[in-house]
Amino acid sequence: MAEAGGNYDLVVIGGGINGAGIARDAAGRGLSVLLVEKNDLASATSSWSSKLIHGGLRYLEQYEFRLVAEALAEREILLNIAPHLVKPMRFVMPHVPELRPRWMIRTGLFLYDHLGRRATAAGPRDSLLAGSHGISLRQPPFNAGLKPELSHGFIYSDCRVDDARLVLTNALSAAEWGAAILVRTECIAGKRIDGGWELRLRANTGKETAVTARAIVNASGPWVKQTLNERLRQPSGDNVRLVKGSHIVVPRLYPGEHAFILQNDDRRVVFMIPYQGSYTLVGTTDIPVSAAAEIPQASVEEIEYLCRAVNRYLQQPVVPQDVLWSYAGVRPLYDDGSANPSAVTRDYTLRLDDDAGSAPVLSVFGGKITTYRKLAEHVLEKLAPWFPDMKSAWTDTSPLPGGEPATETELSAAWQTLPPAVIDAIVNRHGSRISHVLLNVKSAADLGTDFGGNLYAREIDYMIEHEWAQTGDDVLYRRSKAGLHMTASQRQAVDSYVAARVGGVEQNHGMR
Ligand SMILES: Cc1cc2nc3c(=O)[nH]c(=O)nc-3n(C[C@H](O)[C@H](O)[C@H](O)COP(=O)(O)OP(=O)(O)OC[C@H]3O[C@@H](n4cnc5c(N)ncnc54)[C@H](O)[C@@H]3O)c2cc1C
């Protein structure tokens, strides 16, 4: 028998970027919100991305002008509301005449710049980012690492993002607006009751709870169809196309802070992106899969494909043995009937099922990290008839936690005694909330155990107490990427520390 767990206006199923963004927006508009995530926040597709906030230059070839214009506008908004997580980046595209003619790339980049300028939220104005132009690949810094026969290229702007922390930051904001956030809690069943829904939730401890909601958002990512058809028992003709994409992380392949967008001979593009200081991130692939694995893996063939794609351009070839880390994610795309997985629309589709006027469930298919905020606004527009007193849209100018302008604090003098690399790491993760992480820290001794990778006990405690971290991986690969810079025994020490702390720390999930 499930215990009663509370009554909400809105229950959001899924703590990826879309679920967290919707929960934040709804809570800020005055709805009582519960977000349930069966694993950790951002533990699925939203932390396995290419980590770009981008318009998607390649989508212009597929005539996805709506998506590109919206994504470019969102790029500007996210730069403003989360400057600690979203950073401008220049992208270099070497020109290979036999793949795409120069006029075609120039036209695409002209459109990209132009759509970006026109589409800013505040109306027509210049982008915050530098525009595109042609460059010589024979001059530093762009020649470094490339084959000498590559002479000409193009440069344009997009942004990189800490994808997992963007999810977390949205969940933090939702909680600050009063939302309850339940991690490691799965929605196992739901049914319509008088005027709403009753949902059964099961925590990973086995404990079951029943909650009610006036509306549900199904933001289960790759599990969207399973949640809709099997858990909520809603028949639906909409299908999801699951397309796996893999990345490899290798020792840094070239100096400089720019990324490369490399055309491949199958008409796809592959990115090489500076990553975590000493690495280069290479991705991605498009492999259709029939079911979403809990932890998808990059296959040997995908790793070889990525090495081949970059070796067309690199002077020193990369081989699979150079790969230090790889990861894969599954795109939950809306099935538009395209035969080619690379051509399936990356735009999102929102499906509202209200069974002839009864309590609604809205399902999210597809989407990009880049467009999550606008997607959330569209979701709430669709749910507005059920919540006539709900406040209007508000997230376009409101900073995410840590994105608020930094204020001088009395602590900053004390921080000067801390290692600068540690301060940088904390600022990159928490932005202006560094003052919360380092509250009362007066010297390096107050940081507690040094676990390596610029991660100290103090920050781990903060992640456990305020950011829902419960395992070593939550800390090492989502709330930070410190795991990439540690030895196996250092990672093991973090696992043990988190396990011991989680047992003894009171975590406030805000559940009613
Ligand atoms: C390889 C790759 C590269 C990408 N690169 C980019 C990029 O650079 N830029 C960009 O903008 N976009 C990118 N994307 C797209 C972007 O990552 C996805 O569109 C986005 O992360 C999807 O978010 P989501 O919240 O819908 O799904 P998810 O992040 O998958 O979240 C869904 C969550 O629901 C939970 N869940 C499922 N069922 C239940 C249940 N019954 N109860 C409770 N919880 C449940 C899951 O555990 C999961 O955490 C990329 C995608 C891939 C795969």
Coordinates of C-alpha atoms and ligand atoms in Angstrom, one line a residue:
M1 CA 0.0 0.0 0.0
A2 CA 1.5 3.4 -1.0
E3 CA 1.8 6.1 1.6
A4 CA 0.1 9.4 0.8
G5 CA 2.7 11.9 -0.3
G6 CA 0.9 15.2 -1.1
N7 CA -1.2 17.1 -3.5
Y8 CA 0.4 19.3 -6.3
D9 CA -0.8 21.4 -9.1
L10 CA 1.9 19.9 -11.4
V11 CA 4.0 16.8 -11.2
V12 CA 6.9 16.7 -13.6
I13 CA 8.3 13.2 -14.5
G14 CA 12.0 13.4 -15.4
G15 CA 14.9 15.4 -14.1
G16 CA 16.7 16.1 -17.3
I17 CA 17.0 19.6 -18.7
N18 CA 13.4 19.8 -19.9
G19 CA 11.9 18.5 -16.7
A20 CA 14.1 20.8 -14.5
G21 CA 13.4 23.8 -16.8
I22 CA 9.6 23.2 -16.7
A23 CA 9.6 22.7 -12.9
R24 CA 11.5 26.0 -12.5
D25 CA 9.2 28.0 -14.8
A26 CA 6.0 26.5 -13.2
A27 CA 7.1 27.0 -9.6
G28 CA 8.1 30.7 -10.4
R29 CA 4.6 31.2 -11.8
G30 CA 3.1 30.2 -8.5
L31 CA 2.2 26.5 -9.1
S32 CA 2.9 23.9 -6.5
V33 CA 5.3 21.5 -8.3
L34 CA 6.8 18.1 -7.7
L35 CA 9.7 16.9 -9.9
V36 CA 10.5 13.2 -9.7
E37 CA 13.6 11.7 -11.2
K38 CA 14.2 8.0 -11.1
N39 CA 18.0 8.3 -10.9
D40 CA 20.1 11.4 -10.4
L41 CA 19.3 14.8 -11.9
A42 CA 20.9 15.0 -15.4
S43 CA 21.8 11.3 -15.3
A44 CA 20.5 10.6 -18.8
T45 CA 20.7 12.4 -22.1
S46 CA 21.2 15.8 -20.5
S47 CA 24.7 15.1 -19.3
W48 CA 25.8 13.1 -22.4
S49 CA 25.5 15.9 -24.9
S50 CA 28.2 17.8 -27.0
K51 CA 27.8 20.5 -24.3
L52 CA 27.0 23.3 -26.8
I53 CA 24.5 26.1 -26.7
H54 CA 24.2 26.6 -30.4
G55 CA 21.9 27.5 -33.2
G56 CA 23.0 24.3 -35.0
L57 CA 24.6 25.4 -38.3
R58 CA 24.0 22.0 -39.8
Y59 CA 20.2 22.2 -39.3
L60 CA 20.1 25.1 -41.9
E61 CA 20.8 22.5 -44.5
Q62 CA 17.7 20.7 -43.4
Y63 CA 15.6 23.9 -43.5
E64 CA 15.0 23.9 -39.8
F65 CA 14.9 27.7 -39.7
R66 CA 12.4 27.9 -36.8
L67 CA 14.6 25.8 -34.6
V68 CA 17.8 27.6 -35.5
A69 CA 16.2 31.1 -35.0
E70 CA 14.8 30.0 -31.6
A71 CA 18.1 28.4 -30.6
L72 CA 20.1 31.5 -31.5
A73 CA 17.8 33.7 -29.5
E74 CA 18.1 31.3 -26.5
R75 CA 21.9 31.4 -26.8
E76 CA 21.8 35.1 -26.0
I77 CA 19.4 34.7 -23.1
L78 CA 21.3 31.8 -21.6
L79 CA 24.6 33.8 -21.8
N80 CA 22.9 36.4 -19.7
I81 CA 21.1 34.3 -17.1
A82 CA 23.8 31.6 -16.6
P83 CA 27.2 33.3 -17.5
H84 CA 29.1 30.9 -15.2
L85 CA 27.9 27.9 -17.1
V86 CA 27.5 29.2 -20.7
K87 CA 30.6 30.6 -22.3
P88 CA 31.2 32.0 -25.8
M89 CA 33.4 29.8 -28.1
R90 CA 34.8 30.4 -31.6
F91 CA 34.3 27.5 -34.1
V92 CA 36.6 27.0 -37.0
M93 CA 35.4 25.1 -40.1
P94 CA 38.3 24.1 -42.4
H95 CA 37.2 24.3 -46.0
V96 CA 37.2 21.1 -48.1
P97 CA 36.0 22.0 -51.6
E98 CA 34.9 18.5 -52.5
L99 CA 32.5 18.4 -49.5
R100 CA 30.7 21.7 -49.7
P101 CA 31.4 24.7 -52.0
R102 CA 32.6 27.9 -50.4
W103 CA 29.5 29.9 -51.5
M104 CA 27.3 27.4 -49.7
I105 CA 29.2 27.8 -46.4
R106 CA 29.3 31.5 -46.7
T107 CA 25.5 31.6 -47.3
G108 CA 24.9 29.4 -44.3
L109 CA 27.1 31.5 -42.0
F110 CA 25.5 34.7 -43.3
L111 CA 22.1 33.3 -42.4
Y112 CA 23.4 32.1 -39.0
D113 CA 24.7 35.6 -38.2
H114 CA 21.6 37.2 -39.5
L115 CA 19.1 35.0 -37.8
G116 CA 21.1 35.4 -34.6
R117 CA 21.0 39.2 -34.9
R118 CA 17.3 39.4 -35.7
A119 CA 16.2 36.8 -33.2
T120 CA 17.4 38.3 -29.9
A121 CA 14.7 38.4 -27.2
A122 CA 14.8 42.1 -26.8
G123 CA 14.0 42.5 -30.5
P124 CA 16.3 43.2 -33.4
R125 CA 19.7 44.0 -32.1
D126 CA 23.3 42.8 -32.4
S127 CA 24.3 39.4 -31.1
L128 CA 26.5 39.4 -28.0
L129 CA 28.8 37.1 -30.0
A130 CA 31.3 37.9 -32.7
G131 CA 30.2 37.3 -36.3
S132 CA 31.6 34.9 -38.9
H133 CA 34.3 35.5 -41.5
G134 CA 36.8 33.6 -43.7
I135 CA 40.3 32.8 -42.2
S136 CA 43.6 31.5 -43.3
L137 CA 44.5 28.1 -41.8
R138 CA 48.2 28.8 -42.5
Q139 CA 48.3 31.4 -39.7
P140 CA 48.6 30.8 -35.9
P141 CA 46.7 29.8 -33.9
F142 CA 44.4 28.1 -36.4
N143 CA 47.2 26.1 -38.2
A144 CA 48.3 24.3 -35.1
G145 CA 47.6 20.6 -35.3
L146 CA 46.1 20.7 -38.8
K147 CA 47.4 19.1 -42.0
P148 CA 49.4 21.7 -43.9
E149 CA 47.4 21.3 -47.1
L150 CA 44.3 22.8 -45.4
S151 CA 44.7 26.5 -46.3
H152 CA 41.4 28.2 -45.9
G153 CA 38.5 28.0 -43.4
F154 CA 35.7 30.0 -41.7
I155 CA 35.2 31.1 -38.2
Y156 CA 31.9 31.7 -36.3
S157 CA 30.6 31.9 -32.8
D158 CA 28.5 29.6 -30.5
C159 CA 28.7 28.7 -26.9
R160 CA 29.8 25.8 -24.7
V161 CA 27.9 24.8 -21.6
D162 CA 28.2 22.6 -18.4
D163 CA 25.1 20.6 -19.4
A164 CA 24.7 18.7 -16.1
R165 CA 25.1 21.8 -14.0
L166 CA 22.6 23.7 -16.1
V167 CA 20.0 21.0 -15.2
L168 CA 21.0 21.1 -11.5
T169 CA 20.8 24.9 -11.5
N170 CA 17.3 24.8 -12.9
A171 CA 16.3 22.3 -10.2
L172 CA 17.9 24.5 -7.5
S173 CA 15.9 27.5 -8.8
A174 CA 12.7 25.4 -8.9
A175 CA 13.3 24.4 -5.2
E176 CA 14.0 28.0 -4.3
W177 CA 10.5 28.8 -5.7
G178 CA 9.0 26.1 -3.5
A179 CA 9.1 23.0 -5.8
A180 CA 9.7 19.6 -4.2
I181 CA 12.5 17.7 -5.9
L182 CA 12.6 13.9 -5.4
V183 CA 15.7 12.1 -6.9
R184 CA 16.0 8.3 -7.1
T185 CA 12.2 8.1 -7.2
E186 CA 10.4 6.6 -10.2
C187 CA 6.9 7.2 -11.3
I188 CA 5.7 3.7 -11.7
A189 CA 2.0 4.2 -12.4
G190 CA -0.7 6.8 -12.7
K191 CA -4.4 7.0 -13.2
R192 CA -7.0 9.8 -13.6
I193 CA -9.1 10.4 -10.6
D194 CA -11.8 13.0 -10.0
G195 CA -10.4 16.3 -11.4
G196 CA -6.8 15.2 -11.5
W197 CA -4.2 12.4 -11.5
E198 CA -3.0 10.0 -8.9
L199 CA 0.5 8.8 -9.3
R200 CA 2.4 6.0 -7.6
L201 CA 6.1 6.8 -6.9
R202 CA 8.7 4.3 -5.8
A203 CA 12.0 5.4 -4.1
N204 CA 15.1 3.4 -4.6
T205 CA 14.7 2.3 -1.0
G206 CA 11.6 0.5 -2.1
K207 CA 9.2 2.9 -0.3
E208 CA 6.1 3.7 -2.3
T209 CA 4.1 7.0 -2.1
A210 CA 0.9 8.2 -3.7
V211 CA 0.6 11.8 -4.8
T212 CA -2.1 13.7 -6.7
A213 CA -1.7 16.4 -9.3
R214 CA -4.0 18.6 -11.4
A215 CA -1.7 18.1 -14.4
I216 CA 1.3 16.0 -15.4
V217 CA 4.3 16.8 -17.6
N218 CA 6.0 13.7 -19.0
A219 CA 9.6 14.9 -19.6
S220 CA 11.1 11.3 -19.4
G221 CA 13.4 11.8 -22.4
P222 CA 14.1 8.4 -24.1
W223 CA 11.4 6.9 -21.8
V224 CA 8.7 9.3 -22.9
K225 CA 6.7 6.7 -24.8
Q226 CA 7.1 4.1 -22.0
T227 CA 5.9 6.6 -19.4
L228 CA 2.9 7.7 -21.5
N229 CA 1.8 4.3 -22.8
E230 CA 2.8 1.9 -20.0
R231 CA 2.9 4.0 -16.8
L232 CA 0.1 6.4 -17.4
R233 CA -1.8 4.1 -19.7
Q234 CA -2.5 6.7 -22.4
P235 CA -2.8 5.3 -25.9
S236 CA -0.8 7.5 -28.3
G237 CA 0.1 7.4 -31.9
D238 CA 3.2 9.5 -31.4
N239 CA 6.5 7.8 -31.6
V240 CA 10.0 8.5 -30.4
R241 CA 13.0 7.9 -32.5
L242 CA 15.9 6.9 -30.3
V243 CA 19.2 7.9 -31.9
K244 CA 22.4 7.2 -30.0
G245 CA 25.3 9.7 -30.1
S246 CA 28.8 9.0 -28.7
H247 CA 31.8 11.1 -27.7
I248 CA 35.4 10.4 -27.0
V249 CA 37.7 12.4 -24.7
V250 CA 41.4 12.3 -25.7
P251 CA 44.5 14.3 -24.5
R252 CA 44.4 17.8 -26.0
L253 CA 44.9 17.6 -29.8
Y254 CA 45.8 21.2 -30.5
P255 CA 46.5 24.5 -28.6
G256 CA 44.1 27.4 -28.5
E257 CA 40.6 28.0 -27.1
H258 CA 38.7 27.5 -30.4
A259 CA 36.7 24.4 -31.4
F260 CA 36.6 22.8 -34.8
I261 CA 33.6 21.8 -36.7
L262 CA 34.7 19.2 -39.2
Q263 CA 32.8 18.1 -42.3
N264 CA 32.7 14.4 -42.8
D265 CA 32.3 12.6 -46.1
D266 CA 28.9 11.2 -45.1
R267 CA 27.6 14.9 -44.9
R268 CA 27.6 14.8 -41.1
V269 CA 29.8 17.1 -39.0
V270 CA 32.0 16.1 -36.1
F271 CA 33.2 18.6 -33.4
M272 CA 36.6 18.8 -31.7
I273 CA 36.1 20.9 -28.6
P274 CA 38.7 22.0 -25.9
Y275 CA 37.5 20.2 -22.8
Q276 CA 38.4 20.5 -19.1
G277 CA 41.8 22.2 -19.8
S278 CA 43.9 19.2 -20.7
Y279 CA 41.5 17.3 -23.1
T280 CA 39.7 17.5 -26.4
L281 CA 36.1 16.3 -26.7
V282 CA 35.3 14.7 -30.0
G283 CA 31.7 13.9 -31.1
T284 CA 29.3 12.8 -32.2
T285 CA 27.6 9.9 -34.0
D286 CA 24.0 9.1 -35.1
I287 CA 23.1 5.4 -34.5
P288 CA 19.4 4.3 -34.4
V289 CA 18.7 2.2 -31.3
S290 CA 15.4 0.4 -30.4
A291 CA 15.5 0.9 -26.7
A292 CA 17.1 3.3 -24.2
A293 CA 19.8 1.6 -22.2
E294 CA 20.2 3.1 -18.6
I295 CA 23.8 3.7 -19.4
P296 CA 24.4 3.6 -23.2
Q297 CA 28.0 2.9 -24.3
A298 CA 30.1 4.1 -27.2
S299 CA 30.8 1.1 -29.5
V300 CA 34.2 0.2 -31.0
E301 CA 32.8 1.2 -34.4
E302 CA 31.7 4.6 -33.2
I303 CA 35.1 5.3 -31.6
E304 CA 36.8 4.3 -34.9
Y305 CA 34.4 6.5 -36.9
L306 CA 35.2 9.5 -34.7
C307 CA 39.0 8.9 -35.0
R308 CA 38.6 8.6 -38.8
A309 CA 36.5 11.8 -39.0
V310 CA 39.1 13.9 -37.2
N311 CA 42.2 12.2 -38.8
R312 CA 41.1 13.6 -42.2
Y313 CA 42.1 17.0 -40.7
L314 CA 44.8 16.3 -38.1
Q315 CA 48.5 16.2 -38.7
Q316 CA 49.0 13.7 -35.9
P317 CA 46.4 11.0 -36.2
V318 CA 44.3 9.9 -33.2
V319 CA 43.9 6.2 -32.5
P320 CA 41.3 4.4 -30.4
Q321 CA 44.1 3.6 -27.8
D322 CA 44.3 7.4 -27.2
V323 CA 40.8 7.5 -25.8
L324 CA 40.8 8.3 -22.1
W325 CA 37.0 8.3 -21.6
S326 CA 34.0 7.9 -23.8
Y327 CA 30.3 8.4 -23.2
A328 CA 27.1 8.0 -25.1
G329 CA 23.6 9.4 -24.9
V330 CA 20.3 8.7 -26.6
R331 CA 18.4 11.5 -28.3
P332 CA 14.6 11.1 -27.7
L333 CA 13.6 12.6 -31.1
Y334 CA 10.1 13.0 -32.4
D335 CA 9.5 10.4 -35.1
D336 CA 8.9 12.5 -38.3
G337 CA 9.3 9.5 -40.6
S338 CA 12.8 10.4 -41.9
A339 CA 14.8 7.4 -43.1
N340 CA 18.2 8.9 -42.2
P341 CA 18.8 9.2 -38.4
S342 CA 20.9 12.4 -39.0
A343 CA 17.9 14.0 -40.7
V344 CA 15.2 13.3 -38.1
T345 CA 14.1 16.7 -36.8
R346 CA 15.9 18.1 -33.7
D347 CA 13.0 20.4 -33.1
Y348 CA 10.6 19.5 -30.2
T349 CA 7.0 18.4 -30.3
L350 CA 4.6 18.8 -27.3
R351 CA 1.7 16.5 -27.1
L352 CA -1.2 17.3 -24.8
D353 CA -3.5 14.5 -23.9
D354 CA -6.6 15.6 -21.9
D355 CA -8.9 12.7 -22.7
A356 CA -11.8 15.0 -23.8
G357 CA -11.4 17.7 -21.1
S358 CA -10.1 15.8 -18.1
A359 CA -6.8 16.3 -16.3
P360 CA -4.0 16.8 -18.8
V361 CA -0.7 15.0 -19.4
L362 CA 1.7 16.9 -21.6
S363 CA 4.6 14.8 -23.2
V364 CA 7.8 16.3 -24.5
F365 CA 9.4 14.7 -27.6
G366 CA 12.8 15.8 -28.8
G367 CA 14.4 19.2 -28.2
K368 CA 17.8 20.5 -27.5
I369 CA 19.5 21.6 -24.3
T370 CA 19.8 25.0 -26.0
T371 CA 16.0 25.4 -26.3
Y372 CA 14.9 24.0 -22.9
R373 CA 13.8 27.4 -21.5
K374 CA 11.6 28.3 -24.4
L375 CA 10.2 24.8 -24.5
A376 CA 9.2 25.2 -20.8
E377 CA 7.4 28.4 -21.7
H378 CA 5.5 26.7 -24.5
V379 CA 4.6 23.8 -22.1
L380 CA 3.1 26.3 -19.6
E381 CA 1.2 28.1 -22.4
K382 CA -0.4 24.8 -23.3
L383 CA -1.3 24.1 -19.6
A384 CA -2.6 27.7 -19.0
P385 CA -6.3 26.8 -19.5
W386 CA -6.1 24.5 -16.4
F387 CA -4.3 27.2 -14.3
P388 CA -6.1 30.5 -15.0
D389 CA -4.4 32.2 -12.1
M390 CA -0.9 31.2 -13.1
K391 CA 1.5 34.2 -13.5
S392 CA 3.1 35.0 -16.9
A393 CA 6.4 34.0 -18.4
W394 CA 9.4 35.3 -16.4
T395 CA 12.5 33.2 -17.0
D396 CA 14.1 35.1 -19.9
T397 CA 15.7 37.8 -17.7
S398 CA 15.9 36.1 -14.3
P399 CA 19.4 34.8 -13.5
L400 CA 19.8 31.1 -12.6
P401 CA 21.3 30.4 -9.2
G402 CA 25.0 31.5 -9.5
G403 CA 24.3 33.7 -12.5
E404 CA 23.5 36.7 -10.3
P405 CA 26.0 39.5 -10.5
A406 CA 28.8 38.8 -8.0
T407 CA 28.8 41.0 -5.0
E408 CA 31.8 41.9 -2.8
T409 CA 31.6 39.9 0.3
E410 CA 33.6 40.1 3.5
L411 CA 34.8 36.5 2.7
S412 CA 36.6 37.4 -0.4
A413 CA 39.8 38.5 1.5
A414 CA 39.9 35.1 3.2
W415 CA 39.7 33.3 -0.1
Q416 CA 42.9 34.9 -1.3
T417 CA 44.7 32.4 0.9
L418 CA 43.1 29.5 -1.1
P419 CA 44.7 27.9 -4.1
P420 CA 43.6 30.0 -7.2
A421 CA 42.8 26.8 -9.2
V422 CA 40.4 25.7 -6.5
I423 CA 38.6 29.1 -6.6
D424 CA 38.4 28.9 -10.4
A425 CA 37.0 25.4 -10.2
I426 CA 34.3 26.5 -7.7
V427 CA 33.4 29.7 -9.6
N428 CA 33.1 27.7 -12.8
R429 CA 30.7 25.3 -11.1
H430 CA 28.7 27.6 -8.7
G431 CA 29.2 31.1 -10.1
S432 CA 28.3 33.8 -7.6
R433 CA 27.1 31.0 -5.2
I434 CA 30.8 30.5 -4.3
S435 CA 29.8 32.6 -1.3
H436 CA 27.4 29.8 -0.2
V437 CA 29.9 27.1 -0.9
L438 CA 32.7 28.8 1.0
L439 CA 30.6 30.3 3.8
N440 CA 32.8 30.7 6.9
V441 CA 35.9 29.4 5.1
K442 CA 38.8 31.4 6.4
S443 CA 41.8 29.4 5.2
A444 CA 42.7 26.3 3.2
A445 CA 42.3 24.2 6.3
D446 CA 38.6 24.9 6.4
L447 CA 38.2 23.2 3.0
G448 CA 38.7 19.8 4.6
T449 CA 40.2 16.8 2.9
D450 CA 41.8 17.4 -0.6
F451 CA 40.5 14.6 -2.8
G452 CA 42.5 15.8 -5.9
G453 CA 41.1 17.3 -9.1
N454 CA 40.5 20.6 -7.2
L455 CA 37.7 19.0 -5.1
Y456 CA 37.7 19.3 -1.4
A457 CA 35.4 17.9 1.3
R458 CA 33.8 21.3 1.8
E459 CA 32.4 21.4 -1.7
I460 CA 31.3 17.8 -1.6
D461 CA 29.4 18.5 1.6
Y462 CA 27.7 21.4 -0.1
M463 CA 26.7 19.2 -3.0
I464 CA 25.2 16.6 -0.6
E465 CA 23.4 19.1 1.5
H466 CA 22.1 21.5 -1.2
E467 CA 22.4 19.8 -4.6
W468 CA 20.9 16.3 -4.0
A469 CA 24.2 14.4 -4.5
Q470 CA 24.0 10.9 -3.1
T471 CA 26.8 8.9 -4.8
G472 CA 30.4 9.4 -5.8
D473 CA 29.4 9.6 -9.5
D474 CA 26.8 12.3 -8.7
V475 CA 29.7 14.4 -7.4
L476 CA 32.5 13.3 -9.8
Y477 CA 30.8 13.3 -13.2
R478 CA 27.7 15.5 -12.9
R479 CA 28.1 18.2 -10.2
S480 CA 31.7 18.4 -11.2
K481 CA 34.0 16.7 -13.7
A482 CA 36.7 16.2 -11.1
G483 CA 36.6 12.4 -11.7
L484 CA 38.3 13.1 -15.1
H485 CA 41.3 14.5 -13.3
M486 CA 41.7 11.9 -10.5
T487 CA 43.3 8.5 -10.1
A488 CA 41.2 5.4 -9.4
S489 CA 42.1 5.5 -5.7
Q490 CA 41.2 9.2 -5.4
R491 CA 37.8 8.4 -7.0
Q492 CA 37.3 5.5 -4.6
A493 CA 38.1 7.9 -1.7
V494 CA 35.3 10.2 -2.9
D495 CA 32.9 7.3 -3.2
S496 CA 33.6 6.2 0.3
Y497 CA 33.3 9.8 1.7
V498 CA 30.0 10.4 0.0
A499 CA 28.6 7.1 1.1
A500 CA 29.5 7.8 4.7
R501 CA 28.2 11.4 4.6
V502 CA 24.9 10.6 2.9
G503 CA 24.0 8.3 5.7
G504 CA 24.5 11.0 8.3
V505 CA 23.3 14.2 6.4
E506 CA 19.8 15.4 6.5
Q507 CA 18.8 16.2 2.9
N508 CA 15.9 18.5 2.5
H509 CA 14.0 17.5 -0.6
G510 CA 11.1 19.8 0.1
M511 CA 8.5 17.0 -0.1
R512 CA 5.2 18.0 1.4
Ligands
LIG1 C1 25.0 12.8 -28.3 C2 24.1 13.9 -28.1 C3 24.7 15.2 -28.2 C4 23.8 16.3 -28.0 N1 24.4 17.5 -28.0 C5 23.6 18.6 -27.8 C6 24.2 19.9 -27.7 O1 25.4 20.1 -27.9 N2 23.4 21.0 -27.5 C7 22.1 20.8 -27.3 O2 21.4 21.9 -27.1 N3 21.5 19.6 -27.3 C8 22.3 18.5 -27.5 N4 21.7 17.3 -27.5 C9 20.3 17.1 -27.2 C10 20.0 17.2 -25.7 O3 21.0 16.6 -25.0 C11 18.6 16.5 -25.4 O4 17.6 17.0 -26.2 C12 18.2 16.8 -24.0 O5 19.2 16.5 -23.1 C13 16.9 16.0 -23.6 O6 16.6 16.3 -22.3 P1 15.4 15.6 -21.6 O7 15.2 16.3 -20.3 O8 14.2 15.6 -22.5 O9 15.8 14.1 -21.4 P2 16.8 13.4 -20.3 O10 18.0 14.2 -20.1 O11 17.0 12.0 -20.9 O12 15.9 13.4 -19.0 C14 14.8 12.5 -18.8 C15 14.9 12.0 -17.4 O13 13.7 11.3 -17.1 C16 14.0 10.3 -16.2 N5 12.9 9.4 -16.1 C17 12.4 8.6 -17.2 N6 11.3 7.9 -16.8 C18 11.1 8.2 -15.5 C19 10.1 7.8 -14.6 N7 9.1 6.9 -14.9 N8 10.1 8.3 -13.3 C20 11.0 9.3 -13.0 N9 12.0 9.7 -13.8 C21 12.0 9.2 -15.1 C22 15.3 9.8 -16.7 O14 16.0 9.1 -15.6 C23 16.0 11.0 -17.2 O15 16.9 11.6 -16.2 C24 22.5 16.1 -27.6 C25 22.0 14.8 -27.5 C26 22.8 13.8 -27.7 C27 22.3 12.4 -27.4

